[in-house]
Tab-separated table of C-alpha atoms and ligand atoms in Angstrom:
chain	number	residue	atom	x	y	z
A	137	MET	CA	21.083	-4.462	-12.923
A	138	ARG	CA	18.910	-3.010	-15.275
A	139	LEU	CA	15.285	-2.829	-13.844
A	140	ARG	CA	12.553	-4.882	-15.791
A	141	GLU	CA	9.608	-4.801	-13.713
A	142	VAL	CA	8.412	-3.093	-10.340
A	143	GLU	CA	5.173	-3.838	-9.207
A	144	LEU	CA	4.020	-2.409	-5.753
A	145	ILE	CA	1.752	-4.832	-3.967
A	146	THR	CA	-0.645	-3.540	-0.955
A	147	LEU	CA	-1.782	-6.424	1.095
A	148	ARG	CA	-4.435	-6.111	3.682
A	149	MET	CA	-3.711	-8.363	6.728
A	150	PRO	CA	-5.984	-9.064	10.094
A	151	LEU	CA	-4.210	-8.766	13.276
A	152	VAL	CA	-4.895	-11.781	15.883
A	153	ALA	CA	-5.544	-9.299	18.421
A	154	PRO	CA	-5.662	-5.252	18.333
A	155	PHE	CA	-2.281	-3.599	18.980
A	156	THR	CA	-2.600	-0.015	21.082
A	157	THR	CA	-0.071	1.868	21.308
A	158	SER	CA	0.095	5.877	22.621
A	159	PHE	CA	-1.008	7.163	19.164
A	160	GLY	CA	-3.815	4.722	18.660
A	161	GLN	CA	-5.295	1.432	17.955
A	162	GLN	CA	-4.182	-1.160	15.063
A	163	ASP	CA	-6.235	-3.970	13.902
A	164	GLU	CA	-4.854	-4.597	10.342
A	165	ARG	CA	-1.840	-4.322	8.538
A	166	PHE	CA	-1.568	-2.886	4.914
A	167	PRO	CA	2.011	-4.183	4.232
A	168	LEU	CA	3.317	-2.713	0.973
A	169	LEU	CA	5.828	-4.947	-0.814
A	170	VAL	CA	7.948	-3.961	-3.707
A	171	ARG	CA	8.398	-6.698	-6.281
A	172	LEU	CA	11.148	-6.087	-8.444
A	173	THR	CA	12.563	-7.943	-11.578
A	174	ALA	CA	16.096	-7.190	-12.902
A	175	GLU	CA	18.324	-8.289	-15.118
A	176	ILE	CA	21.616	-9.250	-13.415
A	177	GLY	CA	24.484	-10.799	-15.467
A	178	GLY	CA	22.016	-11.950	-18.506
A	179	THR	CA	19.449	-13.276	-16.067
A	180	GLU	CA	16.134	-12.213	-14.869
A	181	VAL	CA	16.075	-12.601	-11.089
A	182	THR	CA	13.074	-11.293	-8.639
A	183	GLY	CA	13.746	-9.378	-5.322
A	184	TRP	CA	11.079	-8.460	-2.636
A	185	GLY	CA	11.413	-5.795	-0.222
A	186	GLU	CA	8.561	-4.489	2.473
A	187	CYS	CA	7.675	-1.036	3.195
A	188	VAL	CA	7.030	-0.368	6.852
A	189	VAL	CA	4.842	2.275	6.746
A	190	LEU	CA	1.484	2.037	8.579
A	191	ALA	CA	-1.685	3.116	7.114
A	192	ASP	CA	-1.704	6.505	8.753
A	193	PRO	CA	1.175	9.114	9.344
A	194	VAL	CA	1.153	8.572	13.135
A	195	TYR	CA	4.345	6.896	13.909
A	196	SER	CA	6.227	8.681	11.559
A	197	PRO	CA	5.371	11.255	8.538
A	198	GLU	CA	5.158	8.559	6.122
A	199	TYR	CA	2.002	6.651	5.298
A	200	LEU	CA	0.724	4.231	3.263
A	201	ASP	CA	-0.246	6.373	0.146
A	202	SER	CA	2.618	8.716	0.363
A	203	ALA	CA	5.034	5.635	0.101
A	204	ARG	CA	3.103	4.285	-2.788
A	205	GLU	CA	3.159	7.741	-4.481
A	206	VAL	CA	6.876	8.572	-3.765
A	207	LEU	CA	7.924	5.162	-4.982
A	208	ALA	CA	5.837	5.164	-8.432
A	209	ARG	CA	6.602	8.935	-9.425
A	210	TYR	CA	10.157	9.451	-7.992
A	211	LEU	CA	12.125	6.581	-6.260
A	212	VAL	CA	11.857	3.685	-9.405
A	213	PRO	CA	12.158	6.072	-12.218
A	214	ALA	CA	15.158	7.074	-10.323
A	215	LEU	CA	16.547	3.844	-10.228
A	216	ALA	CA	15.103	2.798	-13.645
A	217	ALA	CA	17.218	5.450	-14.973
A	218	LEU	CA	20.634	4.380	-13.760
A	219	PRO	CA	23.052	3.257	-16.563
A	220	ASP	CA	23.635	-0.652	-16.435
A	221	SER	CA	27.496	0.005	-15.605
A	222	PRO	CA	27.830	3.362	-13.769
A	223	GLN	CA	31.595	2.896	-13.042
A	224	GLN	CA	33.496	1.251	-15.442
A	225	GLY	CA	32.564	-2.466	-15.393
A	226	ALA	CA	30.479	-2.388	-12.229
A	227	PRO	CA	27.299	-2.973	-12.568
A	228	TRP	CA	25.237	-0.745	-9.743
A	229	GLY	CA	23.678	-2.872	-6.847
A	230	ALA	CA	22.383	-2.177	-3.372
A	231	GLU	CA	25.252	-0.075	-2.507
A	232	ALA	CA	24.191	2.353	-4.935
A	233	VAL	CA	20.431	3.027	-4.073
A	234	ALA	CA	20.768	5.250	-1.358
A	235	GLY	CA	22.730	7.581	-3.457
A	236	ALA	CA	20.759	7.331	-6.483
A	237	LEU	CA	17.657	8.364	-4.293
A	238	HIS	CA	19.785	10.993	-2.032
A	239	HIS	CA	18.352	13.909	-4.582
A	240	ILE	CA	14.579	13.180	-3.230
A	241	VAL	CA	14.256	14.443	0.328
A	242	GLY	CA	13.218	12.212	3.253
A	243	HIS	CA	10.908	9.148	2.517
A	244	PRO	CA	13.380	6.631	4.482
A	245	MET	CA	10.653	3.945	4.429
A	246	ALA	CA	9.862	3.934	0.797
A	247	LYS	CA	13.631	4.253	-0.168
A	248	ALA	CA	14.289	1.289	2.132
A	249	ALA	CA	11.756	-1.096	0.542
A	250	LEU	CA	13.189	-0.251	-2.609
A	251	GLU	CA	16.813	-0.925	-1.643
A	252	MET	CA	15.724	-4.125	-0.146
A	253	ALA	CA	14.021	-5.274	-3.082
A	254	VAL	CA	17.226	-4.529	-5.181
A	255	LEU	CA	19.495	-6.191	-2.296
A	256	ASP	CA	17.229	-9.287	-2.469
A	257	ALA	CA	17.402	-9.618	-6.278
A	258	GLN	CA	21.376	-9.344	-5.825
A	259	LEU	CA	21.774	-11.854	-3.234
A	260	ARG	CA	19.587	-14.286	-5.007
A	261	ALA	CA	21.314	-13.751	-8.236
A	262	THR	CA	24.648	-15.127	-6.150
A	263	SER	CA	22.689	-17.665	-3.704
A	264	THR	CA	23.851	-15.505	-0.844
A	265	SER	CA	21.909	-15.104	2.547
A	266	LEU	CA	21.385	-11.636	3.950
A	267	ALA	CA	23.576	-13.088	7.094
A	268	GLY	CA	26.298	-14.092	4.782
A	269	TYR	CA	26.407	-10.624	3.173
A	270	LEU	CA	26.480	-8.705	6.073
A	271	GLY	CA	28.969	-11.141	7.755
A	272	VAL	CA	26.738	-12.414	10.285
A	273	VAL	CA	27.959	-15.717	11.800
A	274	ALA	CA	25.197	-16.307	14.566
A	275	ASP	CA	22.430	-18.928	13.476
A	276	SER	CA	19.324	-17.488	15.863
A	277	VAL	CA	18.979	-14.065	17.758
A	278	PRO	CA	17.019	-14.062	21.068
A	279	SER	CA	13.012	-12.921	20.642
A	280	GLY	CA	11.433	-10.087	22.586
A	281	VAL	CA	7.396	-9.149	22.418
A	282	SER	CA	5.988	-6.265	22.374
A	283	VAL	CA	2.814	-5.770	24.386
A	284	GLY	CA	0.429	-3.210	23.400
A	285	ILE	CA	-1.975	-1.092	25.963
A	286	GLN	CA	-4.905	-3.099	27.276
A	287	PRO	CA	-8.005	-2.373	28.590
A	288	SER	CA	-7.447	-3.571	32.016
A	289	VAL	CA	-4.311	-4.455	34.231
A	290	GLU	CA	-5.715	-7.799	34.465
A	291	GLU	CA	-6.163	-8.430	30.928
A	292	LEU	CA	-2.289	-7.088	30.750
A	293	LEU	CA	-1.165	-9.944	33.164
A	294	GLU	CA	-2.778	-12.384	31.244
A	295	VAL	CA	-1.292	-11.289	28.161
A	296	VAL	CA	2.039	-10.998	29.379
A	297	GLY	CA	2.104	-14.602	31.080
A	298	GLY	CA	0.791	-15.988	27.814
A	299	TYR	CA	4.151	-14.798	26.139
A	300	LEU	CA	6.191	-15.782	28.885
A	301	ALA	CA	4.873	-19.030	28.731
A	302	GLU	CA	5.311	-19.286	25.093
A	303	GLY	CA	9.190	-18.652	25.895
A	304	TYR	CA	9.624	-14.825	24.654
A	305	VAL	CA	12.746	-13.643	26.571
A	306	ARG	CA	11.990	-9.818	27.134
A	307	ILE	CA	8.572	-8.174	27.468
A	308	LYS	CA	7.961	-4.460	26.174
A	309	LEU	CA	5.205	-2.624	27.897
A	310	LYS	CA	3.784	0.331	25.642
A	311	ILE	CA	2.875	3.037	27.908
A	312	ARG	CA	1.544	6.367	27.671
A	313	PRO	CA	0.086	8.961	30.312
A	314	GLY	CA	-2.537	7.146	32.372
A	315	TRP	CA	-1.210	3.878	31.599
A	316	ASP	CA	2.753	3.841	33.074
A	317	LEU	CA	3.237	3.038	36.730
A	318	GLU	CA	0.463	1.038	37.545
A	319	PRO	CA	0.714	-1.666	34.773
A	320	VAL	CA	4.679	-1.723	35.173
A	321	ARG	CA	4.351	-1.979	39.058
A	322	ALA	CA	1.826	-4.998	38.372
A	323	VAL	CA	3.789	-6.771	36.012
A	324	ARG	CA	7.128	-6.670	38.161
A	325	GLU	CA	4.955	-7.787	41.146
A	326	ARG	CA	3.334	-10.609	39.255
A	327	PHE	CA	6.464	-12.144	37.295
A	328	GLY	CA	9.338	-10.908	39.365
A	329	ASP	CA	13.033	-10.015	37.921
A	330	ILE	CA	11.987	-10.708	34.086
A	331	PRO	CA	13.795	-8.632	31.344
A	332	LEU	CA	11.370	-5.601	30.962
A	333	GLN	CA	11.481	-1.924	29.191
A	334	VAL	CA	8.517	0.192	28.492
A	335	ASP	CA	7.957	2.450	25.092
A	336	ALA	CA	5.921	5.686	25.363
A	337	ASN	CA	6.230	6.593	21.179
A	338	THR	CA	6.577	10.302	22.363
A	339	ALA	CA	3.982	10.539	24.476
A	340	TYR	CA	5.580	12.555	27.373
A	341	ARG	CA	6.889	16.063	27.991
A	342	LEU	CA	10.202	17.118	29.910
A	343	SER	CA	7.889	18.420	32.436
A	344	ASP	CA	6.649	14.672	33.075
A	345	ALA	CA	10.428	14.147	34.321
A	346	PRO	CA	9.451	13.547	37.968
A	347	LEU	CA	6.508	10.905	36.898
A	348	LEU	CA	9.346	8.943	34.647
A	349	ARG	CA	11.696	8.865	37.534
A	350	ARG	CA	9.204	6.869	39.439
A	351	LEU	CA	10.053	4.114	37.000
A	352	ASP	CA	13.482	4.228	38.071
A	353	ALA	CA	11.903	1.823	40.933
A	354	PHE	CA	11.048	-1.024	38.592
A	355	ASP	CA	14.715	-1.593	37.502
A	356	LEU	CA	13.530	-1.423	33.483
A	357	LEU	CA	15.965	-2.277	31.041
A	358	LEU	CA	15.301	0.958	28.908
A	359	ILE	CA	12.438	3.367	28.601
A	360	GLU	CA	12.114	3.899	24.922
A	361	GLN	CA	11.264	7.216	23.074
A	362	PRO	CA	9.505	8.922	26.048
A	363	LEU	CA	9.599	12.515	24.194
A	364	ALA	CA	8.965	13.976	20.715
A	365	GLU	CA	11.103	12.629	17.578
A	366	ASP	CA	13.159	15.969	17.335
A	367	ASP	CA	13.493	16.854	21.175
A	368	LEU	CA	17.331	15.288	21.175
A	369	ARG	CA	18.621	18.205	23.584
A	370	GLN	CA	15.300	17.264	25.696
A	371	HIS	CA	15.914	13.532	25.704
A	372	ALA	CA	19.592	14.437	27.337
A	373	ALA	CA	18.181	16.658	29.754
A	374	LEU	CA	15.509	13.852	31.089
A	375	ALA	CA	18.372	11.339	30.769
A	376	ARG	CA	20.496	13.425	33.433
A	377	GLN	CA	17.294	13.047	35.774
A	378	LEU	CA	16.658	9.270	35.540
A	379	ALA	CA	18.504	5.959	36.325
A	380	THR	CA	16.336	4.174	33.431
A	381	PRO	CA	18.510	4.166	30.272
A	382	ILE	CA	17.029	6.210	27.247
A	383	CYS	CA	16.462	4.364	24.189
A	384	LEU	CA	15.820	6.349	20.953
A	385	ASP	CA	13.605	5.024	18.300
A	386	GLU	CA	11.535	7.625	16.172
A	387	SER	CA	14.311	10.307	16.928
A	388	ILE	CA	17.204	7.920	15.067
A	389	THR	CA	16.248	8.771	11.205
A	390	SER	CA	20.057	8.410	10.007
A	391	ALA	CA	23.382	7.214	10.943
A	392	ALA	CA	23.793	11.038	11.281
A	393	ALA	CA	20.959	11.529	13.775
A	394	ALA	CA	22.719	8.615	15.622
A	395	ALA	CA	25.756	10.408	15.992
A	396	ASP	CA	24.365	13.615	17.118
A	397	ALA	CA	22.119	11.827	19.674
A	398	ILE	CA	25.430	9.938	20.997
A	399	ALA	CA	27.206	12.944	21.408
A	400	LEU	CA	24.170	14.857	23.286
A	401	GLY	CA	23.892	12.227	25.657
A	402	ALA	CA	20.343	11.451	24.565
A	403	ALA	CA	20.688	7.839	23.784
A	404	ALA	CA	22.089	5.176	26.186
A	405	VAL	CA	20.303	2.750	23.672
A	406	ILE	CA	19.210	2.797	20.393
A	407	ASN	CA	16.447	0.964	18.553
A	408	ILE	CA	17.502	0.256	15.149
A	409	LYS	CA	14.821	-0.224	12.632
A	410	PRO	CA	16.002	-0.823	8.841
A	411	GLY	CA	12.841	0.969	7.725
A	412	ARG	CA	12.913	4.290	9.557
A	413	VAL	CA	16.579	4.765	8.705
A	414	GLY	CA	16.205	4.170	4.692
A	415	GLY	CA	17.627	0.476	4.616
A	416	TYR	CA	19.768	-2.495	5.629
A	417	LEU	CA	22.978	-0.334	4.940
A	418	GLU	CA	22.084	2.631	7.014
A	419	ALA	CA	20.718	0.354	9.781
A	420	ARG	CA	23.916	-1.269	9.572
A	421	ARG	CA	26.225	1.842	9.713
A	422	ILE	CA	24.318	2.927	12.775
A	423	HIS	CA	25.114	-0.446	14.300
A	424	ASP	CA	28.629	0.041	13.959
A	425	LEU	CA	28.841	3.603	14.905
A	426	ALA	CA	26.781	2.530	18.199
A	427	ARG	CA	29.084	-0.293	18.655
A	428	ALA	CA	32.146	1.943	18.658
A	429	HIS	CA	30.533	4.238	21.257
A	430	GLY	CA	29.564	1.230	23.294
A	431	VAL	CA	25.991	2.171	22.844
A	432	ALA	CA	23.611	-0.849	22.814
A	433	THR	CA	21.353	-1.577	20.173
A	434	TRP	CA	18.653	-3.988	19.192
A	435	CYS	CA	16.346	-4.355	16.306
A	436	GLY	CA	12.767	-2.833	16.445
A	437	GLY	CA	9.928	-4.068	14.614
A	438	MET	CA	7.067	-2.561	12.504
A	439	LEU	CA	4.697	-5.696	12.511
A	440	GLU	CA	6.264	-7.030	9.409
A	441	THR	CA	5.463	-10.277	7.557
A	442	GLY	CA	7.637	-12.817	7.060
A	443	ILE	CA	10.046	-10.749	4.632
A	444	GLY	CA	11.094	-8.114	6.718
A	445	ARG	CA	10.728	-10.363	9.883
A	446	ALA	CA	13.239	-12.697	8.434
A	447	ALA	CA	15.793	-9.746	7.526
A	448	ASN	CA	15.494	-8.171	10.471
A	449	ALA	CA	16.533	-11.482	12.324
A	450	ALA	CA	19.751	-11.318	10.217
A	451	LEU	CA	20.425	-7.778	10.581
A	452	ALA	CA	20.141	-8.686	14.650
A	453	GLY	CA	22.774	-11.415	14.191
A	454	LEU	CA	25.194	-8.649	14.167
A	455	PRO	CA	27.326	-8.556	17.133
A	456	GLY	CA	26.304	-4.827	18.556
A	457	PHE	CA	22.698	-6.228	18.906
A	458	THR	CA	23.333	-6.758	22.507
A	459	LEU	CA	19.722	-6.568	23.666
A	460	PRO	CA	16.742	-8.681	22.321
A	461	GLY	CA	14.763	-7.119	19.486
A	462	ASP	CA	11.091	-6.787	18.982
A	463	ILE	CA	11.759	-10.004	16.459
A	464	SER	CA	8.403	-12.024	17.713
A	465	ALA	CA	6.965	-15.103	16.076
A	466	SER	CA	4.891	-14.413	12.830
A	467	HIS	CA	1.980	-15.321	14.720
A	468	ARG	CA	2.203	-12.746	17.699
A	469	PHE	CA	0.523	-10.724	14.889
A	470	TYR	CA	-0.575	-12.903	12.072
A	471	ALA	CA	-2.849	-15.976	12.119
A	472	THR	CA	-1.204	-16.838	8.782
A	473	ASP	CA	1.834	-15.247	7.735
A	474	ILE	CA	2.720	-14.637	3.682
A	475	THR	CA	5.984	-16.598	3.914
A	476	ASP	CA	6.730	-19.770	5.896
A	477	PRO	CA	6.348	-18.188	9.336
A	478	VAL	CA	8.985	-17.315	11.522
A	479	VAL	CA	8.629	-19.272	14.514
A	480	LEU	CA	9.910	-19.085	18.418
A	481	GLU	CA	12.230	-21.952	19.672
A	482	GLY	CA	13.819	-21.998	23.117
A	483	GLY	CA	13.027	-18.271	23.144
A	484	ARG	CA	15.068	-17.168	20.042
A	485	VAL	CA	14.143	-17.361	16.124
A	486	ALA	CA	16.533	-18.796	13.395
A	487	ILE	CA	18.041	-16.378	11.002
A	488	TRP	CA	17.397	-17.303	7.677
A	489	THR	CA	20.044	-18.990	5.389
A	490	GLY	CA	18.728	-19.203	2.168
A	491	PRO	CA	19.204	-16.918	-0.705
A	492	GLY	CA	18.008	-13.129	-0.418
A	493	LEU	CA	16.552	-11.749	2.664
A	494	SER	CA	13.771	-13.978	3.511
A	495	PRO	CA	11.628	-17.001	2.328
A	496	LEU	CA	9.713	-16.492	-0.725
A	497	PRO	CA	5.964	-14.978	-0.165
A	498	HIS	CA	3.511	-17.654	-1.172
A	499	PRO	CA	1.755	-16.736	-4.014
A	500	ASP	CA	-1.747	-18.063	-2.542
A	501	ALA	CA	-1.283	-15.861	0.411
A	502	LEU	CA	-0.588	-12.768	-1.812
A	503	VAL	CA	-4.060	-13.743	-3.335
A	504	GLU	CA	-5.577	-14.157	-0.318
A	505	PHE	CA	-4.634	-10.974	1.556
A	506	ALA	CA	-4.647	-9.148	-1.618
A	507	HIS	CA	-5.788	-4.956	-1.231
A	508	HIS	CA	-4.224	-3.425	-4.400
A	509	SER	CA	-1.553	-3.846	-6.752
A	510	ALA	CA	0.073	-1.658	-9.435
A	511	ARG	CA	2.874	-1.817	-11.940
A	512	VAL	CA	5.363	1.233	-12.164
A	513	PRO	CA	5.853	1.903	-15.593
A	514	LEU	CA	9.503	1.948	-16.512
A	515	ALA	CA	10.424	4.436	-19.395
B	797	SMG	O1	6.876	-5.673	15.007
B	797	SMG	O2	6.953	-6.448	17.416
B	797	SMG	C1	6.306	-5.497	16.430
B	797	SMG	C2	6.053	-4.192	16.821
B	797	SMG	C3	6.927	-3.645	17.989
B	797	SMG	O3	6.143	-1.862	19.406
B	797	SMG	C4	6.703	-2.342	17.740
B	797	SMG	N1	6.746	-0.921	17.438
B	797	SMG	O4	7.299	1.976	18.483
B	797	SMG	O5	8.548	0.445	18.377
B	797	SMG	C5	7.411	0.722	18.343
B	797	SMG	C6	6.289	-0.142	17.505
B	797	SMG	C7	6.387	0.826	16.201
B	797	SMG	C8	4.930	-0.135	15.566
B	797	SMG	S1	3.510	0.375	16.328
B	797	SMG	C9	1.784	0.729	15.371
B	798	MG	MG1	9.111	2.181	19.616
């Protein structure tokens, strides 16, 4: 594989409704796409990747401008410098990307987007789907939905009722101090024994254990990331005080971090997000590790467009993803997606079986949502 052209395309897409978490409210999304053209076996193939950074460093240290900068200045040049065939006769592909970028510290979301684009081009060159590449045999996955903090409990009940009517098989409520016991109790009372879980996005301290223990009464599937990203030991201490299983999201930045969390007893469940861990290949390693340890996993979401959403659905078809993921229909966030939309059917979303990671973005949608684009010079 030899890189011919790399373009970083930033879109600006309104959300159908504000999405509020413990770290703030999102009204729009700025998806960052990597469009990469490479020569593979004598033909030019284009691949697409999606970077899941938010506009600001509020979920993770990375953010939109940092990702664009590190991609243009370090990551793309590092790949462009790879010889076509580093090991005799074996042209490099997605499997070589993490190694080639390893000398750049951190920036997993930017690295994941570039690896995605390479993998997409590589799979398109051989008309292989991501599901086929991963060995996934399922043709659809169950679909859960993440529900933001609402202005009132009444509004929350209306929103949750709407999602249940659409067929979502699992509800996740965002919580924060002051919006926890009451909304969870209200949803349980109104909707009964539905699969229900909560996500705190690091909003609590270990000293909140007595409060969090009161959530045990509601028989939740899990509580996601109650404490700070680097508080593995404290998550383990909290786990000993709660009956509700602890699931880690922000803390799991790599397979090594997952191994540490499992060994410490800090994670009974792992939310796997390919962007957060540096790509689909590392995500697969975490899946394999968790499965071998009997730790349940599910696939998280970052309000992806149809590109990342389709790829997540394929990943979630692996057998260790035993809980429904945050893989909702496109229209849960976007009135118009940039690809053919991901749709909900009988509480499930279909796994893409065409070439590459996802359906291609529609050129008119890229124009409609265009915000910024820059070609990265390849030396
Ligand atoms: O894509 O359905 C989705 C969003 C799921 O809640 C979701 N993601 O911490 O898990 C999480 C959040 C991170 C993004 S919040 C803007
Ligand atoms: Mg989360």
